[in-house]
Amino acid sequence: MIEKNSFYHAALDMSAQLSAWRRDFHRYPELGYEENRTAGIVADHLKRLGLEVRTGVGQTGIVGLLRGAEPGPTVLLRADMDALPIPDGKTVDYASTVKGKAHLCGHDGHTAMLMAAAQLLAARGAPRKGHIKFMFQPAEEGLAGAQAMIDDGVLDHPRVDAAFALHVKPTIASGTIGVGSGTFYAAADRIRIKIIGRGGHAAAPHQTIDAIPIAAQVITALQTIASRQTDPLDSVVVTIGQIHGGFASNVIAPEVEMNGTVRTLNPDLQKLMPARIERIVRGVTESFGATFEFDYKFSYPIVVNDESITDLVRQTADRTLGLGRWFNERPTMGGEDFAFVAREVPSALFWLGVNDGTERTSYPLHHPMFDLDENALPVGAAMLASAAWHYMEQA
Ligand SMILES: [Zn+2]
Ligand SMILES: [Zn+2]
């Protein structure tokens, strides 16, 4: 049964406002560390609600604080504000107006939902004991905006004791909550490989060291890390997403440069990956008389959801939305820079379904046609507000 003072009813009353905010951000997407317009709208809103507001945290991040009457625990709610450097493929009236940029990961919705959650909580008045912090972060898409905000003190003054975040998910029915404790998102590392051969005329390959067939062998051999060198029960992904080499059809390419990502769920396995990849690159290139450059960059860590904070999300869904609205989900090989928060304080990141069963809301995240069911926005806003409220009640 939904609890009497559920934030859900109040959130439903904000449906039109939630859509308006989300569509406005959708029309004017901004990439990582360029979220000046979005951050300005967020900051103005939080100030109007009477919150203490810090701007320029981690460059373009915003922190709002709803200060309680007495000292006590501090709970943090996070949203990300950045868009992607992908052209919007939609023709809806709220489609991106900025060439080559679009909100195709739902961060426009995340920002709108956290603005609404702040309004719902502020309307209920200052907490009796403890504080609620709102973190609107820049640059989630690969540029570690959460870490930048941590470096700028988002978890301090007052020190944060627990944190919640949500991410929209187009594979889950709209308004349904996906949760999981323990490892929930993969570590997302980056690799750069350069094969260095010797160029020449395409008709005289014997006078050259052709970097292109060597690169092809390297790519193929890298797939044996997952299939032959790793415990099948330990997930790992090695993807080469970019490859550049050569000048023309009648020229042997002297060099090929490749960029890729490595995803792991097990930190012990993650530590082994640089050496395993380098061994393959070295072995293959040396066997053909070429040389190489190899960089491995540890990037987003694994998101580990705290057991008891995750359980609070389940209870929150039951109390706020009614029974049967959440289910346990398996982890994803995706990366999330909420990981930087989750390794500092007990945290839970959960998924909000945004698929209403139509083709429009069935495209994957980062697809040019990605769109979400706005009916899920009040659900997410209520979940964030309630999770903070229930945490304060329990603490
Ligand atoms: Zn994304
Ligand atoms: Zn995202």
mmCIF file of C-alpha atoms and ligand atoms in Angstrom:
data_model
loop_
_atom_site.group_PDB
_atom_site.id
_atom_site.type_symbol
_atom_site.label_atom_id
_atom_site.label_comp_id
_atom_site.label_asym_id
_atom_site.label_seq_id
_atom_site.Cartn_x
_atom_site.Cartn_y
_atom_site.Cartn_z
ATOM 1 C CA MET A 1 0.000 0.000 0.000
ATOM 2 C CA ILE A 2 1.241 3.479 -0.842
ATOM 3 C CA GLU A 3 2.065 5.436 2.323
ATOM 4 C CA LYS A 4 -0.245 8.299 3.195
ATOM 5 C CA ASN A 5 2.224 11.122 2.638
ATOM 6 C CA SER A 6 3.757 9.601 -0.519
ATOM 7 C CA PHE A 7 5.699 12.053 -2.662
ATOM 8 C CA TYR A 8 4.232 10.300 -5.693
ATOM 9 C CA HIS A 9 0.933 12.207 -5.621
ATOM 10 C CA ALA A 10 2.728 15.549 -5.377
ATOM 11 C CA ALA A 11 5.132 14.464 -8.138
ATOM 12 C CA LEU A 12 2.208 13.593 -10.421
ATOM 13 C CA ASP A 13 0.942 17.149 -9.937
ATOM 14 C CA MET A 14 4.315 18.286 -11.333
ATOM 15 C CA SER A 15 4.013 16.196 -14.533
ATOM 16 C CA ALA A 16 3.588 19.172 -16.875
ATOM 17 C CA GLN A 17 6.463 21.050 -15.253
ATOM 18 C CA LEU A 18 8.710 17.963 -15.435
ATOM 19 C CA SER A 19 8.034 17.557 -19.172
ATOM 20 C CA ALA A 20 8.589 21.270 -19.774
ATOM 21 C CA TRP A 21 11.973 21.227 -18.017
ATOM 22 C CA ARG A 22 13.034 18.039 -19.778
ATOM 23 C CA ARG A 23 11.991 19.287 -23.217
ATOM 24 C CA ASP A 24 13.769 22.590 -22.686
ATOM 25 C CA PHE A 25 17.022 20.795 -21.829
ATOM 26 C CA HIS A 26 16.406 18.453 -24.756
ATOM 27 C CA ARG A 27 16.157 21.375 -27.179
ATOM 28 C CA TYR A 28 19.386 22.938 -25.904
ATOM 29 C CA PRO A 29 21.849 20.109 -25.183
ATOM 30 C CA GLU A 30 25.309 20.921 -23.817
ATOM 31 C CA LEU A 31 28.365 18.653 -23.757
ATOM 32 C CA GLY A 32 30.516 17.854 -20.717
ATOM 33 C CA TYR A 33 31.871 20.929 -18.857
ATOM 34 C CA GLU A 34 29.871 23.213 -21.167
ATOM 35 C CA GLU A 35 26.589 22.895 -19.238
ATOM 36 C CA ASN A 36 26.373 26.631 -18.493
ATOM 37 C CA ARG A 37 22.788 27.190 -19.625
ATOM 38 C CA THR A 38 21.509 24.023 -17.934
ATOM 39 C CA ALA A 39 23.409 24.754 -14.722
ATOM 40 C CA GLY A 40 22.051 28.299 -14.690
ATOM 41 C CA ILE A 41 18.452 27.067 -14.858
ATOM 42 C CA VAL A 42 19.143 24.517 -12.101
ATOM 43 C CA ALA A 43 20.833 27.097 -9.848
ATOM 44 C CA ASP A 44 17.992 29.628 -10.277
ATOM 45 C CA HIS A 45 15.436 26.953 -9.436
ATOM 46 C CA LEU A 46 17.259 25.819 -6.292
ATOM 47 C CA LYS A 47 17.699 29.425 -5.136
ATOM 48 C CA ARG A 48 13.979 30.070 -5.618
ATOM 49 C CA LEU A 49 13.299 27.046 -3.401
ATOM 50 C CA GLY A 50 15.393 28.668 -0.672
ATOM 51 C CA LEU A 51 18.268 26.184 -0.806
ATOM 52 C CA GLU A 52 21.902 27.077 -0.193
ATOM 53 C CA VAL A 53 23.460 26.934 -3.670
ATOM 54 C CA ARG A 54 27.093 26.561 -4.806
ATOM 55 C CA THR A 55 27.836 27.095 -8.490
ATOM 56 C CA GLY A 56 30.921 26.208 -10.536
ATOM 57 C CA VAL A 57 31.611 23.060 -8.508
ATOM 58 C CA GLY A 58 33.776 20.814 -10.707
ATOM 59 C CA GLN A 59 33.637 23.555 -13.387
ATOM 60 C CA THR A 60 29.916 23.582 -14.278
ATOM 61 C CA GLY A 61 28.384 21.521 -11.454
ATOM 62 C CA ILE A 62 25.748 22.810 -9.028
ATOM 63 C CA VAL A 63 25.270 21.817 -5.383
ATOM 64 C CA GLY A 64 22.097 22.607 -3.483
ATOM 65 C CA LEU A 65 21.721 22.109 0.249
ATOM 66 C CA LEU A 66 18.463 21.770 2.157
ATOM 67 C CA ARG A 67 19.709 22.372 5.649
ATOM 68 C CA GLY A 68 17.954 20.708 8.571
ATOM 69 C CA ALA A 69 17.062 22.315 11.872
ATOM 70 C CA GLU A 70 19.600 20.269 13.817
ATOM 71 C CA PRO A 71 22.832 18.496 12.902
ATOM 72 C CA GLY A 72 22.436 14.943 11.683
ATOM 73 C CA PRO A 73 23.188 12.698 8.725
ATOM 74 C CA THR A 74 23.533 14.133 5.222
ATOM 75 C CA VAL A 75 22.079 12.340 2.235
ATOM 76 C CA LEU A 76 23.009 13.197 -1.357
ATOM 77 C CA LEU A 77 20.928 12.870 -4.542
ATOM 78 C CA ARG A 78 22.718 13.028 -7.870
ATOM 79 C CA ALA A 79 21.737 13.927 -11.444
ATOM 80 C CA ASP A 80 23.964 14.378 -14.500
ATOM 81 C CA MET A 81 23.406 17.240 -16.966
ATOM 82 C CA ASP A 82 25.540 16.548 -20.054
ATOM 83 C CA ALA A 83 24.459 15.562 -23.567
ATOM 84 C CA LEU A 84 26.273 13.535 -26.237
ATOM 85 C CA PRO A 85 28.143 14.585 -29.406
ATOM 86 C CA ILE A 86 25.646 12.707 -31.607
ATOM 87 C CA PRO A 87 23.115 14.355 -33.968
ATOM 88 C CA ASP A 88 19.499 14.023 -32.840
ATOM 89 C CA GLY A 89 17.629 11.700 -35.202
ATOM 90 C CA LYS A 90 14.157 12.621 -33.959
ATOM 91 C CA THR A 91 11.709 14.986 -35.661
ATOM 92 C CA VAL A 92 9.628 15.786 -32.532
ATOM 93 C CA ASP A 93 9.033 19.449 -31.663
ATOM 94 C CA TYR A 94 11.441 19.170 -28.710
ATOM 95 C CA ALA A 95 14.259 17.739 -30.875
ATOM 96 C CA SER A 96 17.752 19.168 -30.377
ATOM 97 C CA THR A 97 18.273 22.595 -31.920
ATOM 98 C CA VAL A 98 22.065 22.259 -31.650
ATOM 99 C CA LYS A 99 23.845 20.615 -34.572
ATOM 100 C CA GLY A 100 25.680 17.411 -33.669
ATOM 101 C CA LYS A 101 24.581 17.360 -30.012
ATOM 102 C CA ALA A 102 21.646 15.660 -28.313
ATOM 103 C CA HIS A 103 20.378 14.277 -25.023
ATOM 104 C CA LEU A 104 20.426 10.602 -26.007
ATOM 105 C CA CYS A 105 21.252 9.199 -22.558
ATOM 106 C CA GLY A 106 18.309 10.748 -20.703
ATOM 107 C CA HIS A 107 20.373 13.184 -18.633
ATOM 108 C CA ASP A 108 17.845 15.899 -19.535
ATOM 109 C CA GLY A 109 15.256 13.772 -17.699
ATOM 110 C CA HIS A 110 17.632 13.125 -14.786
ATOM 111 C CA THR A 111 18.148 16.867 -14.325
ATOM 112 C CA ALA A 112 14.415 17.589 -14.501
ATOM 113 C CA MET A 113 13.620 14.797 -12.013
ATOM 114 C CA LEU A 114 16.157 16.022 -9.468
ATOM 115 C CA MET A 115 14.869 19.616 -9.816
ATOM 116 C CA ALA A 116 11.394 18.250 -9.045
ATOM 117 C CA ALA A 117 12.700 16.145 -6.140
ATOM 118 C CA ALA A 118 14.301 19.268 -4.643
ATOM 119 C CA GLN A 119 10.970 21.085 -4.967
ATOM 120 C CA LEU A 120 9.044 18.194 -3.364
ATOM 121 C CA LEU A 121 11.464 18.015 -0.428
ATOM 122 C CA ALA A 122 11.670 21.801 0.018
ATOM 123 C CA ALA A 123 7.855 21.942 0.071
ATOM 124 C CA ARG A 124 7.842 19.524 2.989
ATOM 125 C CA GLY A 125 10.125 21.863 4.923
ATOM 126 C CA ALA A 126 13.580 21.557 6.408
ATOM 127 C CA PRO A 127 14.441 18.145 7.807
ATOM 128 C CA ARG A 128 14.173 17.969 11.591
ATOM 129 C CA LYS A 129 17.664 16.516 11.802
ATOM 130 C CA GLY A 130 20.356 16.314 9.128
ATOM 131 C CA HIS A 131 20.651 17.699 5.628
ATOM 132 C CA ILE A 132 19.791 16.843 2.026
ATOM 133 C CA LYS A 133 22.305 17.663 -0.696
ATOM 134 C CA PHE A 134 21.544 17.894 -4.415
ATOM 135 C CA MET A 135 24.406 17.198 -6.819
ATOM 136 C CA PHE A 136 23.926 18.265 -10.445
ATOM 137 C CA GLN A 137 27.084 17.040 -12.101
ATOM 138 C CA PRO A 138 28.698 17.878 -15.429
ATOM 139 C CA ALA A 139 30.457 15.549 -17.833
ATOM 140 C CA GLU A 140 29.215 12.066 -16.962
ATOM 141 C CA GLU A 141 29.912 10.865 -20.517
ATOM 142 C CA GLY A 142 33.578 9.938 -20.177
ATOM 143 C CA LEU A 143 34.983 13.107 -18.612
ATOM 144 C CA ALA A 144 34.579 12.225 -14.920
ATOM 145 C CA GLY A 145 32.481 15.196 -13.820
ATOM 146 C CA ALA A 146 31.601 13.424 -10.555
ATOM 147 C CA GLN A 147 35.275 13.166 -9.645
ATOM 148 C CA ALA A 148 35.729 16.850 -10.511
ATOM 149 C CA MET A 149 32.914 17.730 -8.081
ATOM 150 C CA ILE A 150 34.376 15.467 -5.381
ATOM 151 C CA ASP A 151 37.720 17.234 -5.831
ATOM 152 C CA ASP A 152 35.798 20.487 -5.308
ATOM 153 C CA GLY A 153 34.265 19.219 -2.071
ATOM 154 C CA VAL A 154 30.741 18.069 -3.000
ATOM 155 C CA LEU A 155 30.946 15.301 -0.387
ATOM 156 C CA ASP A 156 32.136 17.671 2.372
ATOM 157 C CA HIS A 157 30.643 20.522 4.465
ATOM 158 C CA PRO A 158 28.515 18.809 5.573
ATOM 159 C CA ARG A 159 30.068 15.390 5.004
ATOM 160 C CA VAL A 160 27.775 13.108 2.975
ATOM 161 C CA ASP A 161 26.743 9.825 4.657
ATOM 162 C CA ALA A 162 24.784 8.150 1.853
ATOM 163 C CA ALA A 163 23.983 8.807 -1.801
ATOM 164 C CA PHE A 164 21.297 7.878 -4.338
ATOM 165 C CA ALA A 165 21.112 8.264 -8.108
ATOM 166 C CA LEU A 166 18.952 6.918 -10.895
ATOM 167 C CA HIS A 167 19.450 6.282 -14.587
ATOM 168 C CA VAL A 168 16.680 5.880 -17.144
ATOM 169 C CA LYS A 169 16.579 2.535 -18.949
ATOM 170 C CA PRO A 170 14.761 1.852 -22.222
ATOM 171 C CA THR A 171 14.708 -1.930 -21.712
ATOM 172 C CA ILE A 172 12.468 -1.650 -18.634
ATOM 173 C CA ALA A 173 8.729 -0.951 -18.638
ATOM 174 C CA SER A 174 7.916 2.692 -17.959
ATOM 175 C CA GLY A 175 7.697 3.583 -14.288
ATOM 176 C CA THR A 176 9.257 0.316 -13.100
ATOM 177 C CA ILE A 177 12.369 0.347 -10.900
ATOM 178 C CA GLY A 178 15.376 -1.955 -11.506
ATOM 179 C CA VAL A 179 17.663 -2.491 -8.506
ATOM 180 C CA GLY A 180 20.684 -4.566 -7.600
ATOM 181 C CA SER A 181 23.114 -4.651 -4.695
ATOM 182 C CA GLY A 182 26.842 -5.210 -5.067
ATOM 183 C CA THR A 183 28.549 -4.709 -8.437
ATOM 184 C CA PHE A 184 26.071 -2.907 -10.690
ATOM 185 C CA TYR A 185 28.111 -1.122 -13.376
ATOM 186 C CA ALA A 186 31.409 -2.242 -14.893
ATOM 187 C CA ALA A 187 34.775 -0.563 -14.697
ATOM 188 C CA ALA A 188 35.226 1.282 -17.989
ATOM 189 C CA ASP A 189 38.875 1.648 -19.021
ATOM 190 C CA ARG A 190 40.329 3.042 -22.233
ATOM 191 C CA ILE A 191 43.003 1.703 -24.539
ATOM 192 C CA ARG A 192 44.949 3.247 -27.399
ATOM 193 C CA ILE A 193 47.047 1.047 -29.671
ATOM 194 C CA LYS A 194 49.283 2.269 -32.476
ATOM 195 C CA ILE A 195 50.781 -0.234 -34.924
ATOM 196 C CA ILE A 196 53.900 1.191 -36.532
ATOM 197 C CA GLY A 197 54.992 -0.454 -39.798
ATOM 198 C CA ARG A 198 56.593 0.976 -42.947
ATOM 199 C CA GLY A 199 54.693 2.483 -45.874
ATOM 200 C CA GLY A 200 55.222 2.118 -49.604
ATOM 201 C CA HIS A 201 53.566 1.244 -52.899
ATOM 202 C CA ALA A 202 50.499 -0.981 -52.704
ATOM 203 C CA ALA A 203 51.872 -3.088 -55.563
ATOM 204 C CA ALA A 204 55.112 -3.867 -53.685
ATOM 205 C CA PRO A 205 54.091 -5.069 -50.228
ATOM 206 C CA HIS A 206 57.340 -7.019 -49.803
ATOM 207 C CA GLN A 207 59.206 -3.691 -49.545
ATOM 208 C CA THR A 208 56.957 -2.517 -46.665
ATOM 209 C CA ILE A 209 55.567 -3.539 -43.306
ATOM 210 C CA ASP A 210 51.827 -3.181 -43.859
ATOM 211 C CA ALA A 211 50.192 -1.945 -40.630
ATOM 212 C CA ILE A 212 46.639 -2.816 -41.733
ATOM 213 C CA PRO A 213 46.778 -6.651 -41.746
ATOM 214 C CA ILE A 214 48.746 -6.488 -38.488
ATOM 215 C CA ALA A 215 45.986 -4.357 -36.939
ATOM 216 C CA ALA A 216 43.407 -6.879 -38.181
ATOM 217 C CA GLN A 217 45.308 -9.719 -36.462
ATOM 218 C CA VAL A 218 45.608 -7.710 -33.257
ATOM 219 C CA ILE A 219 41.849 -7.008 -33.161
ATOM 220 C CA THR A 220 41.031 -10.668 -33.728
ATOM 221 C CA ALA A 221 43.560 -11.876 -31.158
ATOM 222 C CA LEU A 222 42.238 -9.433 -28.533
ATOM 223 C CA GLN A 223 38.892 -11.259 -28.585
ATOM 224 C CA THR A 224 40.615 -14.369 -27.224
ATOM 225 C CA ILE A 225 41.100 -12.553 -23.904
ATOM 226 C CA ALA A 226 37.374 -12.930 -23.216
ATOM 227 C CA SER A 227 36.953 -16.309 -24.894
ATOM 228 C CA ARG A 228 40.193 -18.156 -23.957
ATOM 229 C CA GLN A 229 42.049 -16.326 -21.191
ATOM 230 C CA THR A 230 39.329 -15.415 -18.704
ATOM 231 C CA ASP A 231 37.130 -17.510 -16.418
ATOM 232 C CA PRO A 232 33.850 -17.756 -18.377
ATOM 233 C CA LEU A 233 31.975 -16.708 -15.220
ATOM 234 C CA ASP A 234 33.990 -13.458 -15.033
ATOM 235 C CA SER A 235 32.588 -10.930 -17.495
ATOM 236 C CA VAL A 236 34.950 -8.939 -19.685
ATOM 237 C CA VAL A 237 34.458 -6.920 -22.860
ATOM 238 C CA VAL A 238 37.249 -5.641 -25.125
ATOM 239 C CA THR A 239 35.901 -3.388 -27.862
ATOM 240 C CA ILE A 240 37.920 -1.559 -30.499
ATOM 241 C CA GLY A 241 35.542 1.245 -31.398
ATOM 242 C CA GLN A 242 37.786 3.337 -33.609
ATOM 243 C CA ILE A 243 40.399 2.496 -36.221
ATOM 244 C CA HIS A 244 42.319 4.897 -38.426
ATOM 245 C CA GLY A 245 45.033 4.119 -40.946
ATOM 246 C CA GLY A 246 46.154 4.622 -44.505
ATOM 247 C CA PHE A 247 46.034 7.332 -47.143
ATOM 248 C CA ALA A 248 44.738 5.854 -50.395
ATOM 249 C CA SER A 249 43.810 2.590 -52.074
ATOM 250 C CA ASN A 250 47.202 2.286 -53.783
ATOM 251 C CA VAL A 251 49.346 3.078 -50.734
ATOM 252 C CA ILE A 252 50.491 0.706 -47.970
ATOM 253 C CA ALA A 253 49.513 2.166 -44.608
ATOM 254 C CA PRO A 254 52.591 2.848 -42.454
ATOM 255 C CA GLU A 255 50.563 3.169 -39.240
ATOM 256 C CA VAL A 256 47.200 2.239 -37.775
ATOM 257 C CA GLU A 257 45.790 3.799 -34.632
ATOM 258 C CA MET A 258 43.000 2.142 -32.660
ATOM 259 C CA ASN A 259 40.967 3.279 -29.664
ATOM 260 C CA GLY A 260 38.878 1.015 -27.525
ATOM 261 C CA THR A 261 37.293 0.290 -24.187
ATOM 262 C CA VAL A 262 37.777 -2.515 -21.674
ATOM 263 C CA ARG A 263 34.908 -3.429 -19.324
ATOM 264 C CA THR A 264 35.246 -5.667 -16.271
ATOM 265 C CA LEU A 265 33.098 -6.421 -13.214
ATOM 266 C CA ASN A 266 35.921 -7.906 -11.128
ATOM 267 C CA PRO A 267 38.691 -5.570 -9.864
ATOM 268 C CA ASP A 268 41.228 -8.432 -9.764
ATOM 269 C CA LEU A 269 40.598 -9.191 -13.424
ATOM 270 C CA GLN A 270 40.707 -5.477 -14.258
ATOM 271 C CA LYS A 271 44.246 -5.267 -12.854
ATOM 272 C CA LEU A 272 45.390 -8.058 -15.209
ATOM 273 C CA MET A 273 43.987 -6.450 -18.361
ATOM 274 C CA PRO A 274 46.810 -4.015 -19.255
ATOM 275 C CA ALA A 275 49.426 -6.796 -19.285
ATOM 276 C CA ARG A 276 47.193 -9.248 -21.163
ATOM 277 C CA ILE A 277 46.390 -6.762 -23.905
ATOM 278 C CA GLU A 278 49.975 -5.578 -24.207
ATOM 279 C CA ARG A 279 51.204 -9.175 -24.485
ATOM 280 C CA ILE A 280 48.967 -9.755 -27.504
ATOM 281 C CA VAL A 281 49.833 -6.453 -29.157
ATOM 282 C CA ARG A 282 53.545 -7.065 -28.615
ATOM 283 C CA GLY A 283 53.442 -10.683 -29.788
ATOM 284 C CA VAL A 284 51.494 -9.984 -32.970
ATOM 285 C CA THR A 285 53.376 -6.851 -34.007
ATOM 286 C CA GLU A 286 56.813 -8.379 -33.338
ATOM 287 C CA SER A 287 55.951 -11.467 -35.346
ATOM 288 C CA PHE A 288 55.416 -9.219 -38.391
ATOM 289 C CA GLY A 289 58.430 -6.995 -37.779
ATOM 290 C CA ALA A 290 56.393 -3.968 -36.719
ATOM 291 C CA THR A 291 56.509 -1.956 -33.493
ATOM 292 C CA PHE A 292 53.730 -0.477 -31.390
ATOM 293 C CA GLU A 293 52.627 2.078 -28.842
ATOM 294 C CA PHE A 294 50.153 1.076 -26.141
ATOM 295 C CA ASP A 295 48.357 3.157 -23.512
ATOM 296 C CA TYR A 296 45.953 1.761 -20.933
ATOM 297 C CA LYS A 297 43.964 4.308 -18.974
ATOM 298 C CA PHE A 298 42.044 3.251 -15.885
ATOM 299 C CA SER A 299 38.893 5.341 -16.047
ATOM 300 C CA TYR A 300 35.533 4.842 -14.288
ATOM 301 C CA PRO A 301 35.704 2.304 -11.453
ATOM 302 C CA ILE A 302 33.087 -0.370 -10.807
ATOM 303 C CA VAL A 303 29.834 0.902 -9.272
ATOM 304 C CA VAL A 304 29.227 -1.082 -6.096
ATOM 305 C CA ASN A 305 25.762 -0.605 -4.632
ATOM 306 C CA ASP A 306 25.636 -0.799 -0.840
ATOM 307 C CA GLU A 307 23.440 -3.616 0.463
ATOM 308 C CA SER A 308 21.410 -1.618 2.996
ATOM 309 C CA ILE A 309 21.101 1.526 0.860
ATOM 310 C CA THR A 310 19.864 -0.644 -2.031
ATOM 311 C CA ASP A 311 17.358 -2.242 0.295
ATOM 312 C CA LEU A 312 16.148 1.228 1.173
ATOM 313 C CA VAL A 313 15.454 1.791 -2.560
ATOM 314 C CA ARG A 314 13.292 -1.371 -2.586
ATOM 315 C CA GLN A 315 11.391 -0.219 0.519
ATOM 316 C CA THR A 316 11.051 3.248 -0.979
ATOM 317 C CA ALA A 317 9.501 1.830 -4.156
ATOM 318 C CA ASP A 318 7.034 -0.230 -2.092
ATOM 319 C CA ARG A 319 6.041 2.696 0.123
ATOM 320 C CA THR A 320 6.037 5.405 -2.546
ATOM 321 C CA LEU A 321 4.708 3.644 -5.655
ATOM 322 C CA GLY A 322 2.974 0.593 -4.199
ATOM 323 C CA LEU A 323 3.919 -3.081 -4.198
ATOM 324 C CA GLY A 324 5.245 -4.797 -7.303
ATOM 325 C CA ARG A 325 6.945 -1.796 -8.894
ATOM 326 C CA TRP A 326 10.584 -2.911 -8.479
ATOM 327 C CA PHE A 327 12.525 -5.982 -9.499
ATOM 328 C CA ASN A 328 16.120 -7.150 -9.125
ATOM 329 C CA GLU A 329 18.311 -6.542 -12.178
ATOM 330 C CA ARG A 330 21.649 -7.993 -13.256
ATOM 331 C CA PRO A 331 24.620 -5.637 -13.538
ATOM 332 C CA THR A 332 25.466 -3.900 -16.810
ATOM 333 C CA MET A 333 28.829 -3.730 -18.605
ATOM 334 C CA GLY A 334 28.153 -0.018 -19.019
ATOM 335 C CA GLY A 335 30.209 2.467 -17.018
ATOM 336 C CA GLU A 336 28.981 5.276 -14.736
ATOM 337 C CA ASP A 337 30.977 7.943 -13.022
ATOM 338 C CA PHE A 338 28.615 7.782 -10.032
ATOM 339 C CA ALA A 339 31.212 5.079 -9.208
ATOM 340 C CA PHE A 340 33.444 7.838 -7.796
ATOM 341 C CA VAL A 341 30.696 8.791 -5.318
ATOM 342 C CA ALA A 342 29.817 5.171 -4.529
ATOM 343 C CA ARG A 343 33.372 4.309 -3.566
ATOM 344 C CA GLU A 344 33.429 7.208 -1.069
ATOM 345 C CA VAL A 345 30.038 6.778 0.641
ATOM 346 C CA PRO A 346 27.440 3.966 0.868
ATOM 347 C CA SER A 347 25.337 4.461 -2.255
ATOM 348 C CA ALA A 348 22.698 3.017 -4.523
ATOM 349 C CA LEU A 349 22.155 3.675 -8.212
ATOM 350 C CA PHE A 350 18.882 2.295 -9.550
ATOM 351 C CA TRP A 351 17.191 2.170 -12.924
ATOM 352 C CA LEU A 352 13.951 3.816 -13.952
ATOM 353 C CA GLY A 353 12.112 2.163 -16.827
ATOM 354 C CA VAL A 354 11.101 4.606 -19.586
ATOM 355 C CA ASN A 355 9.744 2.224 -22.231
ATOM 356 C CA ASP A 356 5.996 2.613 -22.826
ATOM 357 C CA GLY A 357 5.865 -0.266 -25.305
ATOM 358 C CA THR A 358 6.068 1.908 -28.426
ATOM 359 C CA GLU A 359 8.918 1.929 -30.929
ATOM 360 C CA ARG A 360 9.605 5.566 -30.001
ATOM 361 C CA THR A 361 10.768 4.641 -26.478
ATOM 362 C CA SER A 362 12.457 1.343 -27.413
ATOM 363 C CA TYR A 363 15.724 2.667 -28.864
ATOM 364 C CA PRO A 364 18.840 1.987 -26.776
ATOM 365 C CA LEU A 365 20.714 4.704 -24.880
ATOM 366 C CA HIS A 366 23.113 6.647 -27.162
ATOM 367 C CA HIS A 367 21.014 5.799 -30.259
ATOM 368 C CA PRO A 368 20.204 8.892 -32.400
ATOM 369 C CA MET A 369 16.480 8.099 -32.004
ATOM 370 C CA PHE A 370 16.538 7.552 -28.220
ATOM 371 C CA ASP A 371 13.488 9.009 -26.490
ATOM 372 C CA LEU A 372 11.779 8.365 -23.170
ATOM 373 C CA ASP A 373 8.244 8.106 -21.839
ATOM 374 C CA GLU A 374 7.706 11.296 -19.868
ATOM 375 C CA ASN A 375 5.077 9.553 -17.721
ATOM 376 C CA ALA A 376 8.028 7.994 -15.889
ATOM 377 C CA LEU A 377 9.423 11.389 -14.837
ATOM 378 C CA PRO A 378 7.132 11.860 -11.783
ATOM 379 C CA VAL A 379 7.975 8.302 -10.712
ATOM 380 C CA GLY A 380 11.696 9.061 -10.755
ATOM 381 C CA ALA A 381 11.263 12.405 -9.002
ATOM 382 C CA ALA A 382 9.163 10.777 -6.271
ATOM 383 C CA MET A 383 11.669 7.931 -5.867
ATOM 384 C CA LEU A 384 14.579 10.348 -5.368
ATOM 385 C CA ALA A 385 12.698 12.551 -2.911
ATOM 386 C CA SER A 386 11.341 9.555 -0.979
ATOM 387 C CA ALA A 387 14.686 7.745 -0.827
ATOM 388 C CA ALA A 388 16.228 10.816 0.819
ATOM 389 C CA TRP A 389 13.238 11.213 3.139
ATOM 390 C CA HIS A 390 13.222 7.554 4.200
ATOM 391 C CA TYR A 391 16.977 7.645 4.774
ATOM 392 C CA MET A 392 16.565 10.654 7.082
ATOM 393 C CA GLU A 393 13.749 8.880 8.936
ATOM 394 C CA GLN A 394 15.881 5.822 9.566
ATOM 395 C CA ALA A 395 19.158 7.558 10.375
HETATM 396 ZN ZN ZN B 1 25.461 7.693 -21.597
HETATM 397 ZN ZN ZN B 2 23.885 8.259 -18.903
#
